[in-house]
Coordinates of C-alpha atoms in Angstrom, one line a residue:
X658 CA 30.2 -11.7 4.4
X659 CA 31.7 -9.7 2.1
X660 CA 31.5 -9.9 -1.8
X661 CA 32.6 -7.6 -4.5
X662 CA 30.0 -5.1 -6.4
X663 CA 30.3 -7.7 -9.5
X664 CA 29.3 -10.4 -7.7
X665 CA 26.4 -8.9 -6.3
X666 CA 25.8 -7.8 -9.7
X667 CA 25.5 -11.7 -10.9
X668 CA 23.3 -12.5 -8.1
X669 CA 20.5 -10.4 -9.2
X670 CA 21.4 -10.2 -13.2
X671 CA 21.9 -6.9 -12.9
X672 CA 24.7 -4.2 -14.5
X673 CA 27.5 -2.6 -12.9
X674 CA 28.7 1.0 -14.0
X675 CA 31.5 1.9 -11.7
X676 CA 34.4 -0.5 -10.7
X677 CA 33.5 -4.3 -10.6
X678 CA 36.3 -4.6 -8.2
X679 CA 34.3 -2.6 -5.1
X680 CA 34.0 -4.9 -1.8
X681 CA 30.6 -4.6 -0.3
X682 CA 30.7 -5.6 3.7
X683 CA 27.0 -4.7 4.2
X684 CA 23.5 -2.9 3.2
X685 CA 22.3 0.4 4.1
X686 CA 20.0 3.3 3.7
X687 CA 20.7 6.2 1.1
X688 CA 21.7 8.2 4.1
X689 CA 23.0 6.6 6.1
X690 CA 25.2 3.9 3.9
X691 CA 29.0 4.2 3.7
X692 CA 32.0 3.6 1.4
X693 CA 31.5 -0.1 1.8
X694 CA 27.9 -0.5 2.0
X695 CA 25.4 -0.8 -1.0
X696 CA 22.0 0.9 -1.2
X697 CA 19.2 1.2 -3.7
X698 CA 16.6 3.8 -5.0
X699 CA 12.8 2.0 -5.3
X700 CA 11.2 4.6 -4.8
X701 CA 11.3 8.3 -7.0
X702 CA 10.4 10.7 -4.0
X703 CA 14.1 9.6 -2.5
X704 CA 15.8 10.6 -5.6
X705 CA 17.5 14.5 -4.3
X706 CA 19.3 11.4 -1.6
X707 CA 21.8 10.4 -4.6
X708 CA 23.8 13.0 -4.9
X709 CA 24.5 13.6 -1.2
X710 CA 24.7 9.7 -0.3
X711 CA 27.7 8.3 0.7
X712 CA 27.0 4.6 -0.1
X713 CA 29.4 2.9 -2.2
X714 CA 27.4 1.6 -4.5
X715 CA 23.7 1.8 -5.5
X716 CA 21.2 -0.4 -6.7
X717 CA 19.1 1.6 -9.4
X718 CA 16.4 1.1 -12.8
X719 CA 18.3 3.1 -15.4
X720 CA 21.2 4.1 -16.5
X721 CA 20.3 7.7 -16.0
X722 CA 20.3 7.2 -12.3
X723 CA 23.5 5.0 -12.8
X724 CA 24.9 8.6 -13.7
X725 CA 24.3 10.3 -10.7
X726 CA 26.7 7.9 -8.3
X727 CA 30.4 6.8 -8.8
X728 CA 29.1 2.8 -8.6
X729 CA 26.2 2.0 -9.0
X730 CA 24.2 -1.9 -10.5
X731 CA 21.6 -1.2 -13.1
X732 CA 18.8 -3.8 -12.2
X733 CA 15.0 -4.0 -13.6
X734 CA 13.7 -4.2 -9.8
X735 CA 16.2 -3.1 -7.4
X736 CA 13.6 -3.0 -4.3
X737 CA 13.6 -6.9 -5.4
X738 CA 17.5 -7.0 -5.9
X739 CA 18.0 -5.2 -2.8
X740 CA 15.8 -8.8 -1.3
X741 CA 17.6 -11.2 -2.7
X742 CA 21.1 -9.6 -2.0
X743 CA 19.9 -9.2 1.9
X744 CA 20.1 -13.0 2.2
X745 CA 24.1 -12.7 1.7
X746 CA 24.5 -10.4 4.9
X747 CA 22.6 -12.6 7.5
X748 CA 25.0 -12.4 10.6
X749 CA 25.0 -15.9 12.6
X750 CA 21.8 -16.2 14.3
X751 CA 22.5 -19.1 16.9
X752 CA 26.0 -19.9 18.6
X753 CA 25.2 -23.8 19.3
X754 CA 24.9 -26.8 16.8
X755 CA 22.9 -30.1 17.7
X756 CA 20.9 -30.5 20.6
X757 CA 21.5 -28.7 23.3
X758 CA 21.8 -30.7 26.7
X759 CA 19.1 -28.4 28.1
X760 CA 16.9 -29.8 25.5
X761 CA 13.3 -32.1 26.8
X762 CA 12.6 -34.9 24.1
X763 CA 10.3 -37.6 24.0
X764 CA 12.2 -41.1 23.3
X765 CA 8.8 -41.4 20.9
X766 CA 10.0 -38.1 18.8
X767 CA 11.7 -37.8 15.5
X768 CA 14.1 -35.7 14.9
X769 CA 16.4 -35.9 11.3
X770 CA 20.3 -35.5 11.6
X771 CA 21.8 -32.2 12.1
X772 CA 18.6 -30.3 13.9
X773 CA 18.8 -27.4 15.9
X774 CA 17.6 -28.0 18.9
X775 CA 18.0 -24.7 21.6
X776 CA 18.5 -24.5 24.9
X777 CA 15.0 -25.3 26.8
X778 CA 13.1 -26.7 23.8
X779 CA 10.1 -29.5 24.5
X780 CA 9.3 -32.0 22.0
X781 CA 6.7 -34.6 23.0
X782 CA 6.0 -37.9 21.6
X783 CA 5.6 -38.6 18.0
X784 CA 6.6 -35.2 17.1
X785 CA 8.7 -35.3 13.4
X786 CA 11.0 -32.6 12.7
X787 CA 12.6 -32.9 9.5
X788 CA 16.4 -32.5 8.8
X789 CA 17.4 -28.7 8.2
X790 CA 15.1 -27.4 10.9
X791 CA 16.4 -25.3 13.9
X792 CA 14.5 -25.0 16.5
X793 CA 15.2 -22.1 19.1
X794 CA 15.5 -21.6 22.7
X795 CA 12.0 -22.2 24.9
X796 CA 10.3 -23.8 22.0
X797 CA 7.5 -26.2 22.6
X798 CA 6.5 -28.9 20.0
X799 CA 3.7 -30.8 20.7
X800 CA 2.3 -34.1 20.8
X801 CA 2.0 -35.2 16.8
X802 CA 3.5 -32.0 15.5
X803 CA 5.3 -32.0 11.9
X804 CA 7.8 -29.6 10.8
X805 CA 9.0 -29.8 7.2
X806 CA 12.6 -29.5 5.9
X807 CA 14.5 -26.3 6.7
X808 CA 12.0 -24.6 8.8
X809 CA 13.3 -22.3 11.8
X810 CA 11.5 -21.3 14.9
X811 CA 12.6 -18.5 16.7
X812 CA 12.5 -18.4 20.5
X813 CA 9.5 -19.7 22.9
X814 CA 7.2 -20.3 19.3
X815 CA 4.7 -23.3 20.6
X816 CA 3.3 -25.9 18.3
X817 CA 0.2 -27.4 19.5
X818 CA -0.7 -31.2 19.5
X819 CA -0.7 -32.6 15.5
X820 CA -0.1 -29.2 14.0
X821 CA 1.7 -29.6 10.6
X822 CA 3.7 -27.3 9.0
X823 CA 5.3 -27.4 5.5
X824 CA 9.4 -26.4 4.7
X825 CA 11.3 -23.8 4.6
X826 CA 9.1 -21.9 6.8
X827 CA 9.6 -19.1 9.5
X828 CA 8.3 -18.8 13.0
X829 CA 9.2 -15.4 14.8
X830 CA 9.1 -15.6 18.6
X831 CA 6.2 -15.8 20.9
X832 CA 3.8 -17.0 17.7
X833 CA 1.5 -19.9 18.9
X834 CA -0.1 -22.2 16.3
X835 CA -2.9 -25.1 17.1
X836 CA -4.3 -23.0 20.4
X837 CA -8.2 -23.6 20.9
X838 CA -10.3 -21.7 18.3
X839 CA -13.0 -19.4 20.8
X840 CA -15.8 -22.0 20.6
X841 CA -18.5 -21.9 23.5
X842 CA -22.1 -22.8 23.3
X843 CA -24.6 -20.7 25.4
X844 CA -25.7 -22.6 28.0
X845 CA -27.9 -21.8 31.3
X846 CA -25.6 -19.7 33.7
X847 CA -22.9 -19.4 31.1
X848 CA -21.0 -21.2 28.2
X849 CA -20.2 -24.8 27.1
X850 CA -16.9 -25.5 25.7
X851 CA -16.9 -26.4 22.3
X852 CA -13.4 -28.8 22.1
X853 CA -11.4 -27.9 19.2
X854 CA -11.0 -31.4 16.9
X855 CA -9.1 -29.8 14.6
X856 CA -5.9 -28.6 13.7
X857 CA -3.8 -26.3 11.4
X858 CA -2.1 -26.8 8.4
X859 CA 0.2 -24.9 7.2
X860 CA 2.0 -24.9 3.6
X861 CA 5.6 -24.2 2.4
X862 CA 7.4 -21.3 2.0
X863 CA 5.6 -19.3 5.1
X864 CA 6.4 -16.5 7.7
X865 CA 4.5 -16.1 10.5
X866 CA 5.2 -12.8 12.4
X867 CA 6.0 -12.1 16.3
X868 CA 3.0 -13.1 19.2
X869 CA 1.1 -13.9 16.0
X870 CA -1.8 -16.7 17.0
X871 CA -3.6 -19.0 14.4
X872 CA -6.3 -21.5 16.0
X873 CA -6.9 -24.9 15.2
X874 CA -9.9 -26.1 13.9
X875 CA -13.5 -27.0 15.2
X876 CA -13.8 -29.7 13.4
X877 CA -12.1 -29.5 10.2
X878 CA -8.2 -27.8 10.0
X879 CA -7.3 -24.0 9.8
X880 CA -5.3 -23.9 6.4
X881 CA -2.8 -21.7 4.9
X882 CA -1.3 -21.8 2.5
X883 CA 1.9 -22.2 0.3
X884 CA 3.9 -18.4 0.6
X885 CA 2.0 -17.2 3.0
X886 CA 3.1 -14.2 5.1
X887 CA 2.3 -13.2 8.4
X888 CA 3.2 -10.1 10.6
X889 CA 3.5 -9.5 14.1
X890 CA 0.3 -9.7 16.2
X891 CA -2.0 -10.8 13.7
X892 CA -5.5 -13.6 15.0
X893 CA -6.4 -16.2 12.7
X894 CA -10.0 -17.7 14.3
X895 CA -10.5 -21.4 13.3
X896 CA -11.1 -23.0 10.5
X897 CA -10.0 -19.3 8.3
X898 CA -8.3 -20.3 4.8
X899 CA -5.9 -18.1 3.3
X900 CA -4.6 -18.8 -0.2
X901 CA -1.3 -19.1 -1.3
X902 CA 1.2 -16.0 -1.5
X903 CA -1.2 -13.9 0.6
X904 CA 0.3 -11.2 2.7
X905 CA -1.2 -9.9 6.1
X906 CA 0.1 -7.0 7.7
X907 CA 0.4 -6.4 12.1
X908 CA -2.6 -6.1 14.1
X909 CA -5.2 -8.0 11.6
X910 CA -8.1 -10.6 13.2
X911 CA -9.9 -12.6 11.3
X912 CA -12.9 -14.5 12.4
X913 CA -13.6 -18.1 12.1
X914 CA -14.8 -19.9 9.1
X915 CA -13.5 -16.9 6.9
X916 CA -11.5 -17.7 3.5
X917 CA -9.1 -15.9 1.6
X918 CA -7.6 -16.0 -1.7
X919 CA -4.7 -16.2 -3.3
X920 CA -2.3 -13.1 -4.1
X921 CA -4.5 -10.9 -1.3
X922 CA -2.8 -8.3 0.5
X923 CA -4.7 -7.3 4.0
X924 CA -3.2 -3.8 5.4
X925 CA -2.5 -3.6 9.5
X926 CA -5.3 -3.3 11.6
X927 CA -8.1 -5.0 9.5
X928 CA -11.5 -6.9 10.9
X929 CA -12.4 -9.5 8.9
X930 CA -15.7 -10.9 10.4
X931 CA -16.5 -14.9 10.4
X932 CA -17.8 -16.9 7.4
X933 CA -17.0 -14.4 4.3
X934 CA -14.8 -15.3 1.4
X935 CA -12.8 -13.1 -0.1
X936 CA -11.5 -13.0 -4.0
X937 CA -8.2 -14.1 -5.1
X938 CA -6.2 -10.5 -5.7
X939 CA -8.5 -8.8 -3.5
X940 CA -6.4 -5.5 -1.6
X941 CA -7.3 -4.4 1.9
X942 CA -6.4 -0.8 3.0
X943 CA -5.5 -0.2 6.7
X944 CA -7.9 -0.2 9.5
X945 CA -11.0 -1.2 7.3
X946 CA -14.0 -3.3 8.5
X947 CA -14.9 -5.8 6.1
X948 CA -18.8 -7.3 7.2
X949 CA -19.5 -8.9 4.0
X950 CA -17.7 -10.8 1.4
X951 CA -16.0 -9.9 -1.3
X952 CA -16.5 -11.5 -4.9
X953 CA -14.2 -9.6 -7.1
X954 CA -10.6 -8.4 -7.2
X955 CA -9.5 -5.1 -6.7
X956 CA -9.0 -2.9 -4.0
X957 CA -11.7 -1.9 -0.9
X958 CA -11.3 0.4 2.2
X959 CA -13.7 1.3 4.5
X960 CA -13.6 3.9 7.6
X961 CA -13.0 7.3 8.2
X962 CA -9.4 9.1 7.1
X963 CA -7.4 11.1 9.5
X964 CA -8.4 15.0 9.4
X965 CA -8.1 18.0 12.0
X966 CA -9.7 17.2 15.4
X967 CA -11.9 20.3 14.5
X968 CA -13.6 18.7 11.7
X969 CA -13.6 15.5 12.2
X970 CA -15.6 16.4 15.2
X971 CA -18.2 18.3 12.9
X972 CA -18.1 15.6 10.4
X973 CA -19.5 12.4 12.9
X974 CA -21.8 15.0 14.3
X975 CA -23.2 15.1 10.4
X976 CA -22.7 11.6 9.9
X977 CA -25.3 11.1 13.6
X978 CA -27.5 13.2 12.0
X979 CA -28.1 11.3 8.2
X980 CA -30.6 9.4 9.2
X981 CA -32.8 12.3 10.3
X982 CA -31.7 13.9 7.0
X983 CA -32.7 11.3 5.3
X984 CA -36.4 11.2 6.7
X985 CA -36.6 15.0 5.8
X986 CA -35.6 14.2 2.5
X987 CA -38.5 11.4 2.1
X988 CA -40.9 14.0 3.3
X989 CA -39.7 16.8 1.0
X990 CA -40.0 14.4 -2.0
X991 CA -43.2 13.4 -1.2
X992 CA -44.3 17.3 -0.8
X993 CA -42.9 18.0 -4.3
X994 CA -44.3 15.0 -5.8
X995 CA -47.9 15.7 -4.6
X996 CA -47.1 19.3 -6.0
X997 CA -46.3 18.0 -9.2
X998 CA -49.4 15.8 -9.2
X999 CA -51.7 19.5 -8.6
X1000 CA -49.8 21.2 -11.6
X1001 CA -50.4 18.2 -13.7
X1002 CA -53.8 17.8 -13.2
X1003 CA -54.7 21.5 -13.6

């Protein structure tokens, strides 16, 4: 995996300053990068790191920066460059080809030349897996399922019955797509199931995180879309649509019925209550509460930031006491006003 700094260079249209000739065996942090790893600046605050790191090469925005290493490749973005190069120095990530004799498939499945199949994997009848896929150890795929060219399933990922997913998609371990949306109708003595008709699809392009869940539909399908990314423990209710290239961060629920647009970015540890839409562009900042929908782009944040115990303490025993404060503020308004009245009419 190892290419020279001018190749790299090429990859990402960038400029080298420094010797072409340099062999790059991997990636690393200003710090902690060696003589034959390459690292890059993205951010101004890690600057003072240039001078002391011992990384053979950097990625950096001007040529001014380019002055403070030995090697260095000038490039317009290099948090971006730094991306795109990653994909050079992905180690091996399963030791088998084909399907592995372990393997549980329905004679009524599909499954294109040259799959990955892993150790333990279930696919049940009519399932279609398209050629490029690999699909990893403990995998389920159920009844119906459809998995588009290239897409990769990490280990014990389950596909529900008819779930359909687009290509070049990625499916971390432990996620589980097409599971029952919570649907119950109150009932005498308890609840009513509400079977879940329908399912989920999902679009090209995305990356669904770690024990992430996303629930089929009611009726109609849970959709998302085209670029879509996904971290770790994130719940997507049924029947939610998010847009294309929309990015949700770890620890996010969403409620039923809910859609999101395009080009959104939700921060970790968001609520998103049921049946709300949400702008294309729209920015969500950690841990906020959104109760109502959200008609126009830009960024929104609700909660309380972090502050010394001390205070925080005095300020929620404010907060408690607003609406009282409030009513005394109605009453002393009034008071004035009738006040005003006297010295007018006098």
């Amino acid at each position: 995996m190892s290419h020279t700094l001018g190749q790299l260079a090429a990859k990402v249209q960038g400029v080298v300053k420094g010797d072409s000739d340099l062999l790059i065996k991997k990636l690393g942090t200003l710090k902690g990068a060696t003589e034959c790893e390459l690292s890059f600046l993205a951010n101004p605050k890690y600057q003072n790191q240039l001078a002391s790191s011992s990384a053979g090469a950097v990625l950096v925005k001007t040529e001014a920066l380019a002055q403070l290493v030995e090697n260095a490749i000038v490039v317009s973005n290099p948090y971006l460059a730094f991306a795109q190069l990653s994909h050079l120095f992905v180690p091996p990530i399963q030791c088998w080809s084909g399907v592995h004799p372990s393997a549980v498939i329905s004679p009524k499945a599909t499954i294109a030349d040259g799959v990955v199949v892993g150790p333990n994997v279930v696919i049940d009848d009519d399932a279609n897996i398209a050629e490029g896929c690999a699909i990893g150890a403990g995998c389920v795929i159920g009844r119906g399922a459809k998995i588009g060219k290239g897409t990769r399933l990490y280990p014990n990922v389950t596909f529900y019955h008819d779930v359909v997913v687009g290509e070049a998609c990625i499916f971390h371990s432990s996620s589980v797509i097409g599971a029952d949306g919570f649907g119950f109708a109150p009932k005498e003595g308890g609840w009513e199931k509400i079977d879940q008709l329908g399912s989920v699809v999902i679009g090209d392009n995305v990356e669904v995180g770690a024990s992430t869940t996303i629930d089929r539909g009611a009726i109609e399908n849970t959709l998302i879309g085209h670029g879509v990314k996904i971290d770790n423990q994130v719940q997507i209710a049924h029947n939610v649509v998010i847009g294309d290239n929309t990015a949700i961060a770890a620890s996010t629920a969403i409620a039923g019925s809910t859609k999101i647009g395009s080009f959104c970015t939700v921060s970790g540890g968001v609520c998103i209550a049921g049946h709300l839409t949400l702008a294309d562009n729209v920015h969500i900042t950690g841990m906020s509460m959104i109760s109502n929908s959200i008609t126009e782009a830009g960024s929104y944040s609700s909660g309380m930031g972090m502050e010394p115990t001390a205070k925080w303490r005095r300020t929620v025993a404010r907060v408690r006491r607003i609406d009282d404060m409030a009513k005394q503020f109605l009453q002393l308004k009034q008071q004035v006003n009738k006040f005003l009245e006297k010295v007018d009419n006098k």
